[in-house]
PDB file of C-alpha atoms and ligand atoms in Angstrom:
ATOM      1  CA  MET A1109      70.615 -99.474 -48.496  1.00  0.00           C
ATOM      2  CA  ARG A1110      71.045-101.464 -45.289  1.00  0.00           C
ATOM      3  CA  ILE A1111      68.804-101.081 -42.257  1.00  0.00           C
ATOM      4  CA  ALA A1112      69.284-102.787 -38.895  1.00  0.00           C
ATOM      5  CA  VAL A1113      66.255-103.767 -36.857  1.00  0.00           C
ATOM      6  CA  LEU A1114      67.185-104.062 -33.178  1.00  0.00           C
ATOM      7  CA  ASN A1115      64.891-105.656 -30.623  1.00  0.00           C
ATOM      8  CA  GLY A1116      65.288-105.555 -26.864  1.00  0.00           C
ATOM      9  CA  PRO A1117      64.317-107.723 -23.902  1.00  0.00           C
ATOM     10  CA  ASN A1118      61.383-110.132 -23.955  1.00  0.00           C
ATOM     11  CA  LEU A1119      60.496-109.472 -27.577  1.00  0.00           C
ATOM     12  CA  ASN A1120      61.654-113.044 -28.278  1.00  0.00           C
ATOM     13  CA  LEU A1121      58.472-114.075 -26.446  1.00  0.00           C
ATOM     14  CA  LEU A1122      56.088-112.235 -28.764  1.00  0.00           C
ATOM     15  CA  GLY A1123      53.125-114.361 -29.701  1.00  0.00           C
ATOM     16  CA  GLN A1124      52.803-115.831 -26.208  1.00  0.00           C
ATOM     17  CA  ARG A1125      53.607-112.723 -24.188  1.00  0.00           C
ATOM     18  CA  GLU A1126      50.586-110.572 -23.203  1.00  0.00           C
ATOM     19  CA  PRO A1127      48.923-111.014 -26.617  1.00  0.00           C
ATOM     20  CA  GLU A1128      46.163-108.569 -25.655  1.00  0.00           C
ATOM     21  CA  LEU A1129      48.848-105.860 -25.583  1.00  0.00           C
ATOM     22  CA  TYR A1130      51.359-107.026 -28.154  1.00  0.00           C
ATOM     23  CA  GLY A1131      49.319-109.160 -30.553  1.00  0.00           C
ATOM     24  CA  ARG A1132      49.718-112.775 -31.632  1.00  0.00           C
ATOM     25  CA  ALA A1133      52.492-112.400 -34.210  1.00  0.00           C
ATOM     26  CA  THR A1134      55.808-113.954 -33.198  1.00  0.00           C
ATOM     27  CA  LEU A1135      59.051-112.030 -33.626  1.00  0.00           C
ATOM     28  CA  ALA A1136      59.975-114.410 -36.468  1.00  0.00           C
ATOM     29  CA  GLU A1137      56.701-113.531 -38.207  1.00  0.00           C
ATOM     30  CA  ILE A1138      57.372-109.819 -37.749  1.00  0.00           C
ATOM     31  CA  GLU A1139      60.867-110.323 -39.141  1.00  0.00           C
ATOM     32  CA  ALA A1140      59.432-112.068 -42.208  1.00  0.00           C
ATOM     33  CA  MET A1141      56.947-109.218 -42.685  1.00  0.00           C
ATOM     34  CA  VAL A1142      59.696-106.589 -42.428  1.00  0.00           C
ATOM     35  CA  ARG A1143      61.946-108.478 -44.852  1.00  0.00           C
ATOM     36  CA  ALA A1144      59.035-108.787 -47.312  1.00  0.00           C
ATOM     37  CA  ALA A1145      58.402-105.029 -47.061  1.00  0.00           C
ATOM     38  CA  ALA A1146      62.119-104.256 -47.438  1.00  0.00           C
ATOM     39  CA  SER A1147      62.728-106.281 -50.565  1.00  0.00           C
ATOM     40  CA  PRO A1148      60.718-104.109 -53.051  1.00  0.00           C
ATOM     41  CA  LEU A1149      62.424-101.065 -51.522  1.00  0.00           C
ATOM     42  CA  GLN A1150      65.780-102.719 -52.289  1.00  0.00           C
ATOM     43  CA  VAL A1151      66.702-102.541 -48.646  1.00  0.00           C
ATOM     44  CA  GLU A1152      68.736-105.215 -46.879  1.00  0.00           C
ATOM     45  CA  ILE A1153      67.715-105.972 -43.324  1.00  0.00           C
ATOM     46  CA  GLU A1154      69.950-106.964 -40.424  1.00  0.00           C
ATOM     47  CA  TRP A1155      67.782-108.434 -37.686  1.00  0.00           C
ATOM     48  CA  PHE A1156      68.836-108.662 -34.035  1.00  0.00           C
ATOM     49  CA  GLN A1157      67.199-109.422 -30.692  1.00  0.00           C
ATOM     50  CA  THR A1158      68.722-109.544 -27.242  1.00  0.00           C
ATOM     51  CA  ASN A1159      67.537-109.723 -23.666  1.00  0.00           C
ATOM     52  CA  HIS A1160      70.687-107.987 -22.411  1.00  0.00           C
ATOM     53  CA  GLU A1161      71.329-104.264 -22.109  1.00  0.00           C
ATOM     54  CA  GLY A1162      75.073-104.556 -22.785  1.00  0.00           C
ATOM     55  CA  ALA A1163      74.455-106.657 -25.877  1.00  0.00           C
ATOM     56  CA  LEU A1164      72.090-104.000 -27.205  1.00  0.00           C
ATOM     57  CA  VAL A1165      74.723-101.320 -26.528  1.00  0.00           C
ATOM     58  CA  ASP A1166      77.297-103.468 -28.378  1.00  0.00           C
ATOM     59  CA  ALA A1167      74.868-103.897 -31.275  1.00  0.00           C
ATOM     60  CA  VAL A1168      74.296-100.129 -31.508  1.00  0.00           C
ATOM     61  CA  GLN A1169      78.036 -99.437 -31.404  1.00  0.00           C
ATOM     62  CA  ALA A1170      78.569-101.987 -34.180  1.00  0.00           C
ATOM     63  CA  LEU A1171      76.119-100.192 -36.498  1.00  0.00           C
ATOM     64  CA  ARG A1172      78.523 -97.424 -37.351  1.00  0.00           C
ATOM     65  CA  GLY A1173      79.789 -97.672 -40.915  1.00  0.00           C
ATOM     66  CA  ARG A1174      77.771-100.835 -41.597  1.00  0.00           C
ATOM     67  CA  VAL A1175      74.178 -99.653 -42.018  1.00  0.00           C
ATOM     68  CA  ASP A1176      72.387 -96.528 -43.190  1.00  0.00           C
ATOM     69  CA  GLY A1177      69.839 -96.453 -40.402  1.00  0.00           C
ATOM     70  CA  ALA A1178      68.014 -98.485 -37.790  1.00  0.00           C
ATOM     71  CA  VAL A1179      64.560 -99.365 -36.538  1.00  0.00           C
ATOM     72  CA  ILE A1180      64.763 -99.897 -32.792  1.00  0.00           C
ATOM     73  CA  ASN A1181      62.309-101.454 -30.369  1.00  0.00           C
ATOM     74  CA  ALA A1182      64.336-101.235 -27.182  1.00  0.00           C
ATOM     75  CA  ALA A1183      61.371-102.664 -25.208  1.00  0.00           C
ATOM     76  CA  ALA A1184      61.697-101.917 -21.470  1.00  0.00           C
ATOM     77  CA  LEU A1185      65.193-100.479 -21.999  1.00  0.00           C
ATOM     78  CA  THR A1186      63.452 -97.585 -23.783  1.00  0.00           C
ATOM     79  CA  HIS A1187      62.355 -96.315 -20.406  1.00  0.00           C
ATOM     80  CA  THR A1188      65.456 -97.065 -18.352  1.00  0.00           C
ATOM     81  CA  SER A1189      68.692 -97.230 -20.308  1.00  0.00           C
ATOM     82  CA  LEU A1190      70.988 -94.212 -20.276  1.00  0.00           C
ATOM     83  CA  ALA A1191      73.644 -96.568 -21.656  1.00  0.00           C
ATOM     84  CA  LEU A1192      71.515 -97.177 -24.744  1.00  0.00           C
ATOM     85  CA  ARG A1193      70.948 -93.433 -25.099  1.00  0.00           C
ATOM     86  CA  ASP A1194      74.696 -92.795 -24.838  1.00  0.00           C
ATOM     87  CA  ALA A1195      75.435 -95.439 -27.479  1.00  0.00           C
ATOM     88  CA  LEU A1196      72.916 -93.857 -29.859  1.00  0.00           C
ATOM     89  CA  LEU A1197      74.449 -90.441 -29.204  1.00  0.00           C
ATOM     90  CA  ALA A1198      77.903 -91.841 -29.936  1.00  0.00           C
ATOM     91  CA  VAL A1199      76.890 -93.562 -33.160  1.00  0.00           C
ATOM     92  CA  ARG A1200      74.695 -90.712 -34.456  1.00  0.00           C
ATOM     93  CA  LEU A1201      72.846 -92.932 -36.888  1.00  0.00           C
ATOM     94  CA  PRO A1202      69.327 -92.070 -38.072  1.00  0.00           C
ATOM     95  CA  PHE A1203      66.836 -94.372 -36.393  1.00  0.00           C
ATOM     96  CA  VAL A1204      63.116 -94.745 -35.840  1.00  0.00           C
ATOM     97  CA  GLU A1205      61.886 -95.803 -32.413  1.00  0.00           C
ATOM     98  CA  VAL A1206      59.162 -98.395 -32.676  1.00  0.00           C
ATOM     99  CA  HIS A1207      56.696 -99.978 -30.247  1.00  0.00           C
ATOM    100  CA  LEU A1208      53.924-102.475 -30.770  1.00  0.00           C
ATOM    101  CA  SER A1209      51.800-100.872 -28.059  1.00  0.00           C
ATOM    102  CA  ASN A1210      50.991 -97.200 -27.649  1.00  0.00           C
ATOM    103  CA  ILE A1211      53.401 -96.492 -24.798  1.00  0.00           C
ATOM    104  CA  PHE A1212      51.813 -93.058 -24.302  1.00  0.00           C
ATOM    105  CA  ALA A1213      48.524 -94.688 -23.322  1.00  0.00           C
ATOM    106  CA  ARG A1214      50.103 -97.041 -20.763  1.00  0.00           C
ATOM    107  CA  GLU A1215      51.466 -96.855 -17.217  1.00  0.00           C
ATOM    108  CA  PRO A1216      53.246 -93.575 -16.381  1.00  0.00           C
ATOM    109  CA  GLU A1217      56.682 -95.242 -16.294  1.00  0.00           C
ATOM    110  CA  ARG A1218      56.234 -96.387 -19.902  1.00  0.00           C
ATOM    111  CA  ARG A1219      55.149 -92.973 -21.199  1.00  0.00           C
ATOM    112  CA  HIS A1220      58.677 -91.657 -21.147  1.00  0.00           C
ATOM    113  CA  SER A1221      61.355 -92.710 -23.611  1.00  0.00           C
ATOM    114  CA  LEU A1222      65.042 -92.005 -23.014  1.00  0.00           C
ATOM    115  CA  ILE A1223      65.745 -92.222 -26.737  1.00  0.00           C
ATOM    116  CA  ALA A1224      62.759 -90.600 -28.492  1.00  0.00           C
ATOM    117  CA  ASP A1225      64.346 -87.152 -28.778  1.00  0.00           C
ATOM    118  CA  LEU A1226      67.295 -88.718 -30.634  1.00  0.00           C
ATOM    119  CA  ALA A1227      65.058 -90.507 -33.131  1.00  0.00           C
ATOM    120  CA  VAL A1228      63.969 -89.347 -36.572  1.00  0.00           C
ATOM    121  CA  GLY A1229      60.483 -90.300 -35.380  1.00  0.00           C
ATOM    122  CA  VAL A1230      58.476 -92.682 -33.243  1.00  0.00           C
ATOM    123  CA  VAL A1231      55.880 -95.247 -34.372  1.00  0.00           C
ATOM    124  CA  ALA A1232      53.842 -96.786 -31.564  1.00  0.00           C
ATOM    125  CA  GLY A1233      50.532 -98.534 -31.185  1.00  0.00           C
ATOM    126  CA  PHE A1234      50.043-100.354 -34.481  1.00  0.00           C
ATOM    127  CA  GLY A1235      51.158-103.794 -33.336  1.00  0.00           C
ATOM    128  CA  ALA A1236      53.410-105.612 -35.785  1.00  0.00           C
ATOM    129  CA  GLU A1237      52.473-102.981 -38.387  1.00  0.00           C
ATOM    130  CA  SER A1238      54.498-100.445 -36.397  1.00  0.00           C
ATOM    131  CA  TYR A1239      57.663-102.123 -37.690  1.00  0.00           C
ATOM    132  CA  ARG A1240      56.628-101.913 -41.348  1.00  0.00           C
ATOM    133  CA  LEU A1241      55.515 -98.307 -40.991  1.00  0.00           C
ATOM    134  CA  ALA A1242      58.790 -97.419 -39.254  1.00  0.00           C
ATOM    135  CA  LEU A1243      60.853 -99.093 -41.979  1.00  0.00           C
ATOM    136  CA  GLN A1244      58.984 -97.324 -44.779  1.00  0.00           C
ATOM    137  CA  ALA A1245      59.214 -93.949 -43.045  1.00  0.00           C
ATOM    138  CA  LEU A1246      62.924 -94.366 -42.355  1.00  0.00           C
ATOM    139  CA  VAL A1247      63.719 -95.424 -45.922  1.00  0.00           C
ATOM    140  CA  GLY A1248      61.720 -92.446 -47.246  1.00  0.00           C
ATOM    141  CA  ARG A1249      63.661 -90.119 -44.982  1.00  0.00           C
ATOM    142  CA  LEU A1250      67.027 -91.602 -45.952  1.00  0.00           C
ATOM    143  CA  HIS A1251      66.225 -91.210 -49.642  1.00  0.00           C
ATOM    144  CA  ALA A1252      65.172 -87.597 -49.061  1.00  0.00           C
ATOM    145  CA  SER A1253      68.232 -86.723 -46.988  1.00  0.00           C
ATOM    146  CA  PRO A1254      70.976 -89.363 -46.967  1.00  0.00           C
ATOM    147  CA  ALA A1255      73.008 -89.524 -43.743  1.00  0.00           C
TER     148      ALA A1255
HETATM  149  C1  LIG B 771      57.242-102.264 -26.008  1.00  0.00           C
HETATM  150  C2  LIG B 771      56.722-101.358 -24.894  1.00  0.00           C
HETATM  151  C3  LIG B 771      57.629-101.430 -23.676  1.00  0.00           C
HETATM  152  O1  LIG B 771      57.116-100.595 -22.628  1.00  0.00           O
HETATM  153  C4  LIG B 771      57.690-102.854 -23.154  1.00  0.00           C
HETATM  154  O2  LIG B 771      58.604-102.936 -22.074  1.00  0.00           O
HETATM  155  C5  LIG B 771      58.010-103.849 -24.201  1.00  0.00           C
HETATM  156  C6  LIG B 771      57.427-103.697 -25.536  1.00  0.00           C
HETATM  157  C7  LIG B 771      56.297-102.302 -27.225  1.00  0.00           C
HETATM  158  O3  LIG B 771      56.746-102.715 -28.288  1.00  0.00           O
HETATM  159  O4  LIG B 771      55.118-101.962 -27.104  1.00  0.00           O
HETATM  160  O5  LIG B 771      58.690-104.831 -23.949  1.00  0.00           O
HETATM  161  O6  LIG B 771      58.481-101.741 -26.465  1.00  0.00           O
END
């Protein structure tokens, strides 16, 4: 099984960026944690981060036929990007939306996701753990009902 983990804008700055909200783990540390969790599940991980909306759309389009599912932290694009939503609608791949912070407990503009209704589920608020939980939940779902 192959799972892509896609990360949006500013997540490359994790560790230094608002640590009170997002924790002290760097994105590289989160990647290592996800890869360590994936290996006993016999899941291969494709890891990607971009600061650019179009690059994230390209990455979503490129998922088709290559991976079984995706874990997506679209960061601020979660709340703004119809283009990302359209790409996910086009690709129709099972994905879990993930956030380090609990977006539902934050500013009103962050409480709405343009992609959540397309997701298998949403994991938010557990810091770096959100990624591991999302991966495990997605793999469980894919085993139960393959795409
Ligand atoms: C985030 C939440 C978003 O609102 C924010 O723009 C981010 C990170 C999170 O993981 O908590 O960049 O997606």
